[in-house]
XYZ file of N, CA and C in Angstrom:
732
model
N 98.240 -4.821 -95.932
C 98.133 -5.033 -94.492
C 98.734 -3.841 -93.763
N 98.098 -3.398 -92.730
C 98.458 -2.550 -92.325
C 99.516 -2.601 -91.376
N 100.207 -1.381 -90.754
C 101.458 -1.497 -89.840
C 101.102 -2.335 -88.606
N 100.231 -2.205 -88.161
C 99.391 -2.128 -86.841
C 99.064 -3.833 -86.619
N 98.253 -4.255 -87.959
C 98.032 -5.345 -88.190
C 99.546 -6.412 -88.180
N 100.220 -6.324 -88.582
C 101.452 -6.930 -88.946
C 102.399 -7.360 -87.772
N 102.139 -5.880 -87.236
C 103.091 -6.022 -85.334
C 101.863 -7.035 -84.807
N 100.581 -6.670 -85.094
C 99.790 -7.676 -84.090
C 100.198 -9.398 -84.605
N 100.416 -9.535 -86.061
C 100.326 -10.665 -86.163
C 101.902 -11.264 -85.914
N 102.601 -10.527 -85.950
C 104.118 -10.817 -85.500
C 103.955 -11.471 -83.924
N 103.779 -10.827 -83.482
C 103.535 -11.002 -81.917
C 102.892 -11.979 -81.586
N 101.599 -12.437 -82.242
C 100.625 -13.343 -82.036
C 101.185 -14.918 -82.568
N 102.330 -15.246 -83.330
C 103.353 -16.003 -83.935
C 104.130 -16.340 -83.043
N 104.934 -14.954 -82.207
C 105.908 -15.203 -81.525
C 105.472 -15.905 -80.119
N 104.657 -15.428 -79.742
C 103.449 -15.727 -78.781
C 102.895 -17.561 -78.833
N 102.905 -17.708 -79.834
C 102.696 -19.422 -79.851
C 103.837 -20.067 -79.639
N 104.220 -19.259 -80.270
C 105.993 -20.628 -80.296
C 106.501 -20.452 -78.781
N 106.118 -19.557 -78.482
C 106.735 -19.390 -77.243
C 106.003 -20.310 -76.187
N 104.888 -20.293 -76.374
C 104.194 -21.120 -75.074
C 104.083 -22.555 -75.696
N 104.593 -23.386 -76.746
C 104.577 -24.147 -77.585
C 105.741 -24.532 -76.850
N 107.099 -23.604 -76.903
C 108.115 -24.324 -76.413
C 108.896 -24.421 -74.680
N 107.594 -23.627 -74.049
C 107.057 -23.094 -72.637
C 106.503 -24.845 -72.036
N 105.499 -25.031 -72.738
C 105.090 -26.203 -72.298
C 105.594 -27.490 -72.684
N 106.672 -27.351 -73.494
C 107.554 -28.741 -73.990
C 108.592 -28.654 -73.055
N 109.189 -27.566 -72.328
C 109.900 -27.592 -71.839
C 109.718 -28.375 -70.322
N 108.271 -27.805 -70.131
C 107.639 -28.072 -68.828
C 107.581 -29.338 -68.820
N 106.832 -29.914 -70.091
C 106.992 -31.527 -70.089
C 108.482 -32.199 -69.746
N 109.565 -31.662 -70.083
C 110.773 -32.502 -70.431
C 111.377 -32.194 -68.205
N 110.714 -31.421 -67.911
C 110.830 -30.946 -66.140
C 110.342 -32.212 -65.578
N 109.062 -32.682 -65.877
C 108.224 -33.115 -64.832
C 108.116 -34.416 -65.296
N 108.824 -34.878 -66.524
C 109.169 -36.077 -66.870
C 107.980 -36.628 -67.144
N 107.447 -38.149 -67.602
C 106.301 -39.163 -67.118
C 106.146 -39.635 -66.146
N 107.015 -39.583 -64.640
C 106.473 -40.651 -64.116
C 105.173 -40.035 -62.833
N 104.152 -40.380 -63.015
C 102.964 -40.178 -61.796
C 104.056 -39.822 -60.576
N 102.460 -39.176 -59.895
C 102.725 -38.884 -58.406
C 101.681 -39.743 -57.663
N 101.724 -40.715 -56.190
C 100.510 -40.518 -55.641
C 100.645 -39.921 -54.444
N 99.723 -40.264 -53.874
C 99.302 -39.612 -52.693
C 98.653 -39.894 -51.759
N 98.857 -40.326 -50.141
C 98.077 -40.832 -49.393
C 98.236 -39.966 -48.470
N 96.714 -39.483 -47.769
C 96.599 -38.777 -46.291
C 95.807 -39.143 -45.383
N 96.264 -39.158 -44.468
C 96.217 -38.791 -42.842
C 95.158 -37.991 -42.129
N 94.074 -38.067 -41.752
C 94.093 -37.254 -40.498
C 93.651 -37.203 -39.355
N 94.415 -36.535 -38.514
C 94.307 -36.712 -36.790
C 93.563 -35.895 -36.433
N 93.313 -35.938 -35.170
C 92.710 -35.241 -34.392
C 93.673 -35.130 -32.930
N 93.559 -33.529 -32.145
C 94.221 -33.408 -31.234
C 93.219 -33.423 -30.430
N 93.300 -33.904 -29.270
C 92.181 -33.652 -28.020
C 92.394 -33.872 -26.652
N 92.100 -33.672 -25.555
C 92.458 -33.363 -24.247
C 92.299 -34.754 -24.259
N 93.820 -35.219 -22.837
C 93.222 -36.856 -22.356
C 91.713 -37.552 -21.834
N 91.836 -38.580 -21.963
C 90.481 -38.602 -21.680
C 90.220 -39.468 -19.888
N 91.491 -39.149 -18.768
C 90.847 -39.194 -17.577
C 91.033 -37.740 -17.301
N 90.723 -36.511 -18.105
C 90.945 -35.237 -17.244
C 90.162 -35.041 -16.684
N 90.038 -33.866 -15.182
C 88.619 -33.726 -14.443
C 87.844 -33.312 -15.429
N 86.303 -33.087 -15.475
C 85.250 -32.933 -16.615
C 85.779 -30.581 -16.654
N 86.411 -30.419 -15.212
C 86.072 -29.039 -15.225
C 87.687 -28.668 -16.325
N 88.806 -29.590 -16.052
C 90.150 -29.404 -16.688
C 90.004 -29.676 -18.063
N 89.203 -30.430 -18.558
C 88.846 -30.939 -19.983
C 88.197 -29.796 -20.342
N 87.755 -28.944 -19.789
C 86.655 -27.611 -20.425
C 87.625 -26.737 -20.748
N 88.421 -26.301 -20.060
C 89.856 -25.728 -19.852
C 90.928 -26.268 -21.157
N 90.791 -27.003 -21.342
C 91.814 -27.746 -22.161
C 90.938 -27.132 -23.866
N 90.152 -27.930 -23.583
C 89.344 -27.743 -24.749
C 89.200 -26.106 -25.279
N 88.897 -25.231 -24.594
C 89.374 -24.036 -24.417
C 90.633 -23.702 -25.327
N 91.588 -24.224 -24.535
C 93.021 -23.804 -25.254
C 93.020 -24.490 -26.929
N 92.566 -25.495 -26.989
C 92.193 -25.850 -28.604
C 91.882 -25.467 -29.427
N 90.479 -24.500 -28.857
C 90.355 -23.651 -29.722
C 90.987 -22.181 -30.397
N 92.099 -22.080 -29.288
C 92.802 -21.082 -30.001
C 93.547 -21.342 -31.172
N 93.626 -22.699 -31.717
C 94.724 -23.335 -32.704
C 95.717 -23.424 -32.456
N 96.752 -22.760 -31.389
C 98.150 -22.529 -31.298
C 98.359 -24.136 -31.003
N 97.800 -25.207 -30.278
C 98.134 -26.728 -29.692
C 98.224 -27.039 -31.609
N 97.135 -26.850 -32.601
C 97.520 -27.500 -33.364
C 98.253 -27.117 -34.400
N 98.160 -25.930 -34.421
C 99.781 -25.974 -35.404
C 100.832 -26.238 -35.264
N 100.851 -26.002 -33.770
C 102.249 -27.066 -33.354
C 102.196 -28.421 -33.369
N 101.172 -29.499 -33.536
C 101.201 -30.396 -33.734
C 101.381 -30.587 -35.315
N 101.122 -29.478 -36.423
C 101.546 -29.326 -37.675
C 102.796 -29.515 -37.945
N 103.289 -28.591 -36.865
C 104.997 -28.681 -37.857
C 105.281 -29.799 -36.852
N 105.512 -30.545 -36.074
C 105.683 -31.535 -35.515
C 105.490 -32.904 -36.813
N 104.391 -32.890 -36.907
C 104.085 -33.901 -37.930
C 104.685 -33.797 -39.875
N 105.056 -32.170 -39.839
C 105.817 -32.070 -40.970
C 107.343 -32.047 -40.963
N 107.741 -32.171 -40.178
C 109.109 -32.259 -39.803
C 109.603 -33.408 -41.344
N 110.627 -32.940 -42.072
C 111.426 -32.965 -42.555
C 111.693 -34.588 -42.169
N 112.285 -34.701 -41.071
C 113.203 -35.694 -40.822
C 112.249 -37.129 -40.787
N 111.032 -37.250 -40.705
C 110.276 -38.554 -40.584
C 110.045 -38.932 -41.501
N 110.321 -37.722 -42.996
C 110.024 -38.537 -44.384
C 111.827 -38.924 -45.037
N 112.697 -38.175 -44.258
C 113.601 -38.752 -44.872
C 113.989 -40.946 -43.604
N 113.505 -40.241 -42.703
C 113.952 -41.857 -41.940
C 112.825 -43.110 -42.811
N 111.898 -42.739 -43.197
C 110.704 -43.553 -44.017
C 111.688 -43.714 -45.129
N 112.062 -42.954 -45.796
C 112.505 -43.545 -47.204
C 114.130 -44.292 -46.837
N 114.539 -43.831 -46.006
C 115.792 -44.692 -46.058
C 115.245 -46.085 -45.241
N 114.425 -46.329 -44.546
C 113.761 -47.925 -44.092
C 113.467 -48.119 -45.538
N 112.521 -47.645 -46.111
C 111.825 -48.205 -47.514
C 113.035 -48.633 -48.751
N 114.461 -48.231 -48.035
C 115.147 -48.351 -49.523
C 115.402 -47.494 -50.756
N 114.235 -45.957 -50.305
C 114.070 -45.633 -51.950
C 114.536 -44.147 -51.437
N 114.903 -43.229 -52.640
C 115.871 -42.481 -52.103
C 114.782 -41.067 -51.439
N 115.546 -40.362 -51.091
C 115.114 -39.304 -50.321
C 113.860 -38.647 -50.968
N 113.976 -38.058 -52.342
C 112.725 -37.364 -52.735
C 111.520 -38.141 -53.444
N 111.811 -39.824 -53.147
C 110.621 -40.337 -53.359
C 109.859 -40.129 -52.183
N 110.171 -40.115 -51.205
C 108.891 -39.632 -49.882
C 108.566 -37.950 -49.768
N 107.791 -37.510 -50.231
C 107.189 -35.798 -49.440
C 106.325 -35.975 -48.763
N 106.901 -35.019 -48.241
C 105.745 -35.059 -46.754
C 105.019 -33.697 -46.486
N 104.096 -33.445 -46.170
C 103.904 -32.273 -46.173
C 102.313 -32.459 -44.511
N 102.258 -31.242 -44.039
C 101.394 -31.517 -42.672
C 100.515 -30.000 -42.843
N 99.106 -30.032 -42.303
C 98.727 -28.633 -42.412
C 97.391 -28.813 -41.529
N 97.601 -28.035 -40.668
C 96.444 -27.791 -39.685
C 95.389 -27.208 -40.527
N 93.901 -27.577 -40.154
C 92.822 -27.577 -40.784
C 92.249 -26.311 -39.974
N 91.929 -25.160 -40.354
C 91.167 -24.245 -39.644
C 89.806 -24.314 -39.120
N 89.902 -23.887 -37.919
C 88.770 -24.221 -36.646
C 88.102 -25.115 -36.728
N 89.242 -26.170 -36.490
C 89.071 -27.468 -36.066
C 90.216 -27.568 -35.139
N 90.471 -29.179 -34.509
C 91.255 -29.702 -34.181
C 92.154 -30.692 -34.589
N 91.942 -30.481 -36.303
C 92.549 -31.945 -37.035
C 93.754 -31.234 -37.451
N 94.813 -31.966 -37.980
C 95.751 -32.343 -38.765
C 95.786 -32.987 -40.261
N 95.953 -32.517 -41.346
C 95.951 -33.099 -42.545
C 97.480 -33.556 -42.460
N 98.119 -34.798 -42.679
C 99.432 -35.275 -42.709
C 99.407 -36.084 -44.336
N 100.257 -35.865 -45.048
C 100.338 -36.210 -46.489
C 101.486 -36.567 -47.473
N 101.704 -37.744 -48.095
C 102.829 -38.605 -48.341
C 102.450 -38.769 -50.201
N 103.726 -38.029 -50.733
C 103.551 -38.260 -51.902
C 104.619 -39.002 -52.392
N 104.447 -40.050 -53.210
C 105.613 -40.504 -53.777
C 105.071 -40.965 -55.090
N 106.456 -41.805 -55.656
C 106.048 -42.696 -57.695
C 105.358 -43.932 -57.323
N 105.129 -44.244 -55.947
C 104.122 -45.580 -56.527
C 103.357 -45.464 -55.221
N 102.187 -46.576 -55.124
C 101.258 -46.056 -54.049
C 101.439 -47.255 -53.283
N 102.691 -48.048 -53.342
C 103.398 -48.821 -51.688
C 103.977 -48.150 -51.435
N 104.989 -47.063 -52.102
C 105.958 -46.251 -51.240
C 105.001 -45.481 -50.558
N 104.299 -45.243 -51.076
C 103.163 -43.540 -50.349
C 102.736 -44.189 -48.960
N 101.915 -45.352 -49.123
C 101.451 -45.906 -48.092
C 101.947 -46.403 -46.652
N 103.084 -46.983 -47.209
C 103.942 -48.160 -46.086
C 104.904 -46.763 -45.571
N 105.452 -45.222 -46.423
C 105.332 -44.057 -45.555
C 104.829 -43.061 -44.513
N 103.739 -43.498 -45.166
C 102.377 -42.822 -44.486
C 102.137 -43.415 -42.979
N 102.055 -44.357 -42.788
C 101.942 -45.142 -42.005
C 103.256 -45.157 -40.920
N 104.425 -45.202 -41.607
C 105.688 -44.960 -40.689
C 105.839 -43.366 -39.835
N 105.664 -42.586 -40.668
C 105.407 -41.433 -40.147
C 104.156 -41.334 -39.049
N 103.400 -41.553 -39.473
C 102.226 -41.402 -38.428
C 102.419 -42.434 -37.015
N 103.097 -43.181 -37.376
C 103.838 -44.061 -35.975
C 104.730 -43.202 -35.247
N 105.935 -42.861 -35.785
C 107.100 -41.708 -35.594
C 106.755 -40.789 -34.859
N 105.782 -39.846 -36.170
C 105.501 -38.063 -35.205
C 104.629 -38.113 -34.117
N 103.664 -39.493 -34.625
C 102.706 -39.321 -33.490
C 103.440 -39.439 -32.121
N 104.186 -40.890 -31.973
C 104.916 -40.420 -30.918
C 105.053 -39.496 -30.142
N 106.315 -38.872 -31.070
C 106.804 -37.504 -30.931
C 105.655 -36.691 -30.059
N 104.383 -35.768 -31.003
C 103.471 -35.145 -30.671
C 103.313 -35.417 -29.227
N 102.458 -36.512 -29.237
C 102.235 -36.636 -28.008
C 102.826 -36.857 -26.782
N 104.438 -36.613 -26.777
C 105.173 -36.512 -25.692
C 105.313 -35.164 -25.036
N 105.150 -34.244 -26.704
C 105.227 -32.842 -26.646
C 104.065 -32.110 -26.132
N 102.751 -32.847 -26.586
C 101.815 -31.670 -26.346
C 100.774 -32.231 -25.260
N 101.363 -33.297 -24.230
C 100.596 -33.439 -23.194
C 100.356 -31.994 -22.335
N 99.152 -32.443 -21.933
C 97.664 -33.590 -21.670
C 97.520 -33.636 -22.707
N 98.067 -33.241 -24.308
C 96.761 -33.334 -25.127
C 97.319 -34.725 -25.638
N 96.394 -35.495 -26.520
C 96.738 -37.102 -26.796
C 96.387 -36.571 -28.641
N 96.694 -37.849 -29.137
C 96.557 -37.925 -30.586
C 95.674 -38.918 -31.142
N 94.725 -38.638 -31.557
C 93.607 -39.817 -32.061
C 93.368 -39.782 -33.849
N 94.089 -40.585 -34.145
C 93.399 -40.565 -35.916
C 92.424 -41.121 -36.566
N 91.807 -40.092 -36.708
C 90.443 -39.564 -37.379
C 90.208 -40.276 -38.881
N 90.923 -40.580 -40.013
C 91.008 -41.438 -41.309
C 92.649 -41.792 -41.574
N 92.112 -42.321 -42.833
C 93.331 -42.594 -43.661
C 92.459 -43.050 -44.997
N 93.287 -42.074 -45.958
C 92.615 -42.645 -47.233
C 94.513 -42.850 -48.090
N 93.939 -44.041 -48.581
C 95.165 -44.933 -49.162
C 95.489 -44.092 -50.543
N 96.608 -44.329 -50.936
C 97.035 -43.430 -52.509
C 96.671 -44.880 -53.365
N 95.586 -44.277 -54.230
C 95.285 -45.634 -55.013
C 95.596 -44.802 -56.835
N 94.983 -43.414 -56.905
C 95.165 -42.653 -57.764
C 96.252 -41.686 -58.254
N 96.430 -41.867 -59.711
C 97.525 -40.615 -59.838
C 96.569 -38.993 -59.275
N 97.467 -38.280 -58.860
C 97.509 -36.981 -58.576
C 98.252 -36.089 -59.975
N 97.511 -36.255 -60.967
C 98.522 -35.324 -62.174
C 98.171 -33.531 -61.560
N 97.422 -33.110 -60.958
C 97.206 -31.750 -61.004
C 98.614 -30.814 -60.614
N 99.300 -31.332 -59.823
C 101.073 -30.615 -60.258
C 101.784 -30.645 -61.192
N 101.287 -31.449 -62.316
C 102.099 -31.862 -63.328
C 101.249 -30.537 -64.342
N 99.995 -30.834 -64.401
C 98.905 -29.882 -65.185
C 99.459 -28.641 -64.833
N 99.523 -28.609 -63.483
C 99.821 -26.664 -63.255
C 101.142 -26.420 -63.750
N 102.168 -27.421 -63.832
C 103.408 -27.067 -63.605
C 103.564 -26.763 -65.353
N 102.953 -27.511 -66.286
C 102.376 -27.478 -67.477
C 101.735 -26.365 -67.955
N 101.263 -25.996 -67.439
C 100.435 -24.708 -67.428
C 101.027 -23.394 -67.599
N 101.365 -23.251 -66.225
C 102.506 -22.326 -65.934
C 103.613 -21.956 -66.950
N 104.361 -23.085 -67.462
C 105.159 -23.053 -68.244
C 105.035 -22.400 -69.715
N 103.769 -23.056 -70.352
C 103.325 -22.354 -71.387
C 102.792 -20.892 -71.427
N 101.836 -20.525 -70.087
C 102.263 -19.107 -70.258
C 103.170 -18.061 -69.879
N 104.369 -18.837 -69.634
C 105.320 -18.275 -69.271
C 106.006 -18.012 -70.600
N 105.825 -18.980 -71.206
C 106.488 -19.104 -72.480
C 106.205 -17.818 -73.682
N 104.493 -18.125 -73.449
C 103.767 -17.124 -74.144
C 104.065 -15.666 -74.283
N 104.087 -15.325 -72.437
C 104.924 -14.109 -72.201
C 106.207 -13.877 -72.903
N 107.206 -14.431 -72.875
C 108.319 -14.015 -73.085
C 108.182 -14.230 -74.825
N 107.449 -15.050 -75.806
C 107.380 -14.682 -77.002
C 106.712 -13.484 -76.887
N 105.770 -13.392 -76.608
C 105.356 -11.861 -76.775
C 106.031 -10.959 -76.974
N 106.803 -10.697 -75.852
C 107.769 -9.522 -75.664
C 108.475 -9.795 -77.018
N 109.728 -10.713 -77.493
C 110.047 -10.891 -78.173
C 109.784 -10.475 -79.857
N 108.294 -10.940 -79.859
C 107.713 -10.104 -81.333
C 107.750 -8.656 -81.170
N 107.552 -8.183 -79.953
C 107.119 -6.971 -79.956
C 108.441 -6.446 -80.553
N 109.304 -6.658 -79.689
C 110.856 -6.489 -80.220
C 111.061 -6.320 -81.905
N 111.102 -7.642 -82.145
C 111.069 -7.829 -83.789
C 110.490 -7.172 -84.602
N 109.180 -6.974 -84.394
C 108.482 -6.073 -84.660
C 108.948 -4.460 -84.942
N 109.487 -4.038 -83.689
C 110.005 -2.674 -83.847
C 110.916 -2.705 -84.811
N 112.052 -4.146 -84.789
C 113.148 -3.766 -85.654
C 112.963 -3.332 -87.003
N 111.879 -4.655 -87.149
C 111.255 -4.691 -88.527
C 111.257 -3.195 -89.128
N 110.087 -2.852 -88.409
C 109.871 -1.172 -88.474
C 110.455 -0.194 -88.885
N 111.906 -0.500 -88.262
C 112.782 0.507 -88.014
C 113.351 0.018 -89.105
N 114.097 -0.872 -89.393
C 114.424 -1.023 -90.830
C 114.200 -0.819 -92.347
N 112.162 -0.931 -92.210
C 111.578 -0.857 -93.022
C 111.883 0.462 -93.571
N 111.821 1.792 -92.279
C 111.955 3.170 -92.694
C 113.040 3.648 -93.269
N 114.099 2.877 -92.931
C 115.542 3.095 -93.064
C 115.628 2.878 -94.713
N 115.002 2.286 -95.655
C 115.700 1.638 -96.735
C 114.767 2.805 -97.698
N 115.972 2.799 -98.657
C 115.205 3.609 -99.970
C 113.381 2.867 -100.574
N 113.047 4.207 -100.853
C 111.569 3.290 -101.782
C 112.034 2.818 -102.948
N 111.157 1.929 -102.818
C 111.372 0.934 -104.665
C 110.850 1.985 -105.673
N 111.462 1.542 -106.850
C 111.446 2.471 -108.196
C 110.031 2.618 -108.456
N 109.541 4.145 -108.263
C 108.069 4.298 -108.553
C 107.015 4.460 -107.418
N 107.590 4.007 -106.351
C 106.734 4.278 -105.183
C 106.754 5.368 -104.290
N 106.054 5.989 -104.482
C 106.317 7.540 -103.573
C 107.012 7.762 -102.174
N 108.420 8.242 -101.879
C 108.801 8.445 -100.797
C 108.856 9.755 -99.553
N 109.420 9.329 -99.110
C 109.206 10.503 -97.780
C 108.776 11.884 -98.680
N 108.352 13.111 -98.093
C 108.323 14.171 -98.984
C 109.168 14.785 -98.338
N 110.370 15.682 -98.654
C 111.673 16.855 -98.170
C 111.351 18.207 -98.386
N 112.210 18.564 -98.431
C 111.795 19.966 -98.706
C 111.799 20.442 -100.787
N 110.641 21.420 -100.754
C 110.625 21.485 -101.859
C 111.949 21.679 -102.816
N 112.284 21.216 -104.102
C 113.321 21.648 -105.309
C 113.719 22.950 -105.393
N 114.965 23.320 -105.149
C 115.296 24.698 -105.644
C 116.530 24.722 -107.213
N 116.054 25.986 -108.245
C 116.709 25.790 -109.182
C 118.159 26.125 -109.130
N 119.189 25.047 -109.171
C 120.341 25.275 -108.542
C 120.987 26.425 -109.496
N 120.378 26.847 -110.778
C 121.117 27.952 -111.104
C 120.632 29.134 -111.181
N 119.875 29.496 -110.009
C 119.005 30.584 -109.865
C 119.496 30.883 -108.444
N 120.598 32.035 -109.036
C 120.830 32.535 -107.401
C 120.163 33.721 -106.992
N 120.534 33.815 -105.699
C 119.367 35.429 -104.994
C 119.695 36.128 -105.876
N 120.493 36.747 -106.255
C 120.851 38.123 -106.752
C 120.027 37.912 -108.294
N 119.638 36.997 -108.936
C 118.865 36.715 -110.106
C 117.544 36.917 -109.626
N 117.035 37.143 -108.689
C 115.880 37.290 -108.243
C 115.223 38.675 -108.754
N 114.061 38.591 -109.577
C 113.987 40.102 -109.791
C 112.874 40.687 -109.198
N 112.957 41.889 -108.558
C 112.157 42.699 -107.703
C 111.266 43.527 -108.101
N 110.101 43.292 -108.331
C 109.196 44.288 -108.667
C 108.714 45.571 -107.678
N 108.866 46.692 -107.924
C 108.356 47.679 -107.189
C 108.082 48.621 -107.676
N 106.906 49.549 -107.336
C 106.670 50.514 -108.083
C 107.673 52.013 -107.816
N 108.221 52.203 -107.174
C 109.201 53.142 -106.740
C 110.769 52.662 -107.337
N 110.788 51.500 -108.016
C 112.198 51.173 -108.324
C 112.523 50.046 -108.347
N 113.595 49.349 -108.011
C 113.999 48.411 -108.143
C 115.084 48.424 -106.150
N 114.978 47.529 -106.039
C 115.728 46.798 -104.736
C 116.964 46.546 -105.455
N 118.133 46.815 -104.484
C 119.380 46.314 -104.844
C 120.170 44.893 -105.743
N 118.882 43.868 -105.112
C 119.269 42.790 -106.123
C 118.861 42.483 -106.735
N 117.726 43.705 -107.626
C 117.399 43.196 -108.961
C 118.837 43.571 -110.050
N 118.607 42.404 -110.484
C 119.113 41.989 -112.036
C 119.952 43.035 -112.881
N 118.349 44.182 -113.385
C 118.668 45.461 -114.156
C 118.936 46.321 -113.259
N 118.445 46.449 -112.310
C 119.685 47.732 -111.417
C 121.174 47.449 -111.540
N 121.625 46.009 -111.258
C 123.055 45.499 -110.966
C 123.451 45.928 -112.514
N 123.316 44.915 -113.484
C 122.929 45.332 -115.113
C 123.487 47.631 -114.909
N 122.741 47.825 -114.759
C 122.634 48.994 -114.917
C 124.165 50.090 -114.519
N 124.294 49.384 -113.114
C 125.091 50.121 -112.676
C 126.606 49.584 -113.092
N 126.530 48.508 -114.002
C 128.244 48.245 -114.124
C 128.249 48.639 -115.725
N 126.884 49.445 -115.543
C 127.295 50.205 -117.371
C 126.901 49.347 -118.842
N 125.653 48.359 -118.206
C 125.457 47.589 -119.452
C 123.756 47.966 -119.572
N 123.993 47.985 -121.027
C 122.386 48.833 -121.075
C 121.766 47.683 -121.892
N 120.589 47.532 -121.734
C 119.740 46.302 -122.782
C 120.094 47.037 -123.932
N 119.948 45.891 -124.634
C 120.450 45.888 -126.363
C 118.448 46.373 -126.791
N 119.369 47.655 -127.552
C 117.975 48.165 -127.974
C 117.038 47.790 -129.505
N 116.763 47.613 -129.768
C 115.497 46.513 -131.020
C 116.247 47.528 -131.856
């Protein structure tokens, strides 16, 4: 197997476990219990004794959206889902509330999530008593007319799915990295250690014969001999080859 191959499959290991324990984790977050969900929605619109020419006028200003996003955060206000859950008994983050103006329109989406679909409902309903109020003290002439209501009869798992989701490739990511890591060490270790008996290692620099020094070096030339041949040195301290 090759180097290449090995980091890939390291990684691709680390990479499961990771989003394996990415999305167990996510599970052990978001617990079992359902969400539901019931919404709301209104409509903002000019009173209805305005002159026919002030209602044109009005209607006018509607369409800029600014009347209804302020009737948005009006209706998302914080405080009408915590007064709902303390009437209901149940604690604070069983009611969410959440409000969002619908683009170029005049509606309001208003929306109540909780663990069972009487809390969602008998919320839903308190709030929309509450803000409406409210709203319409604030944003005269304009009045508040609601347009539906669809009841929380169904779980809503798709926050649970994403939140699930998310997690595992989050997970994934960070094994990744992780092999990659390991991987290198691996690597780096691998190079570090002697080869096994018989297996060809790094190549160095070639063998030199440790009892072959320069001055043993002998010099061929046709004019003589170079200083560190052998028989010149030989020569000059008065030793003559032994003659046959």
């Amino acid at each position: 197997m090759t180097t290449q191959r090995r980091r890939g499959r390291i990684v691709a290991v680390a990479a499961l476990i990771g989003a394996l324990a990415g999305a167990g984790a996510g599970a052990a977050l978001t617990g079992d219990s359902a969400r539901y969900e019931s919404t709301a929605t209104v409509a903002i619109v000019p009173a209805s004794d305005l002159a026919e020419d002030l209602a044109a006028d009005f209607w006018q200003v509607l369409s800029e959206e600014q009347v209804v996003r302020t009737a948005a955060t009006i209706y998302g206000n914080g405080q009408w889902a915590a007064d709902a859950a303390r009437a209901l008994g149940v604690p604070g983050s069983e009611v969410e509330l959440s409000a969002t103006a619908l683009v170029d329109t005049t509606l309001v989406e208003v929306s109540v999530q909780s663990g069972s679909t009487g809390t969602a409902d008998a919320a839903l309903a308190m709030i929309l008593g509450s803000a409406g109020t409210s709203a319409t003290e604030i944003l005269q002439p304009f009045v508040i007319s609601q347009a539906s209501v669809q009841p929380a009869a169904t779980a809503r798992p798709g926050a649970t799915m994403q939140l699930l989701g998310a997690s595992a490739v989050a997970g994934a990511l960070v094994g990744a990295g992780a092999g990659l890591v390991l991987a290198g060490i691996r690597r780096r270790d691998r190079d570090g250690v002697d080869p096994a008996p018989g297996s060809p290692g790094p190549r160095g620099p070639e063998p030199v014969n440790p009892g072959l020094e320069v001055a043993d070096v002998e010099y061929a030339h046709p004019e003589g001999t170079y200083p560190g041949d052998p028989i010149a040195g030989r020569h000059a301290a008065g030793t003559a080859p032994a003659s046959g």
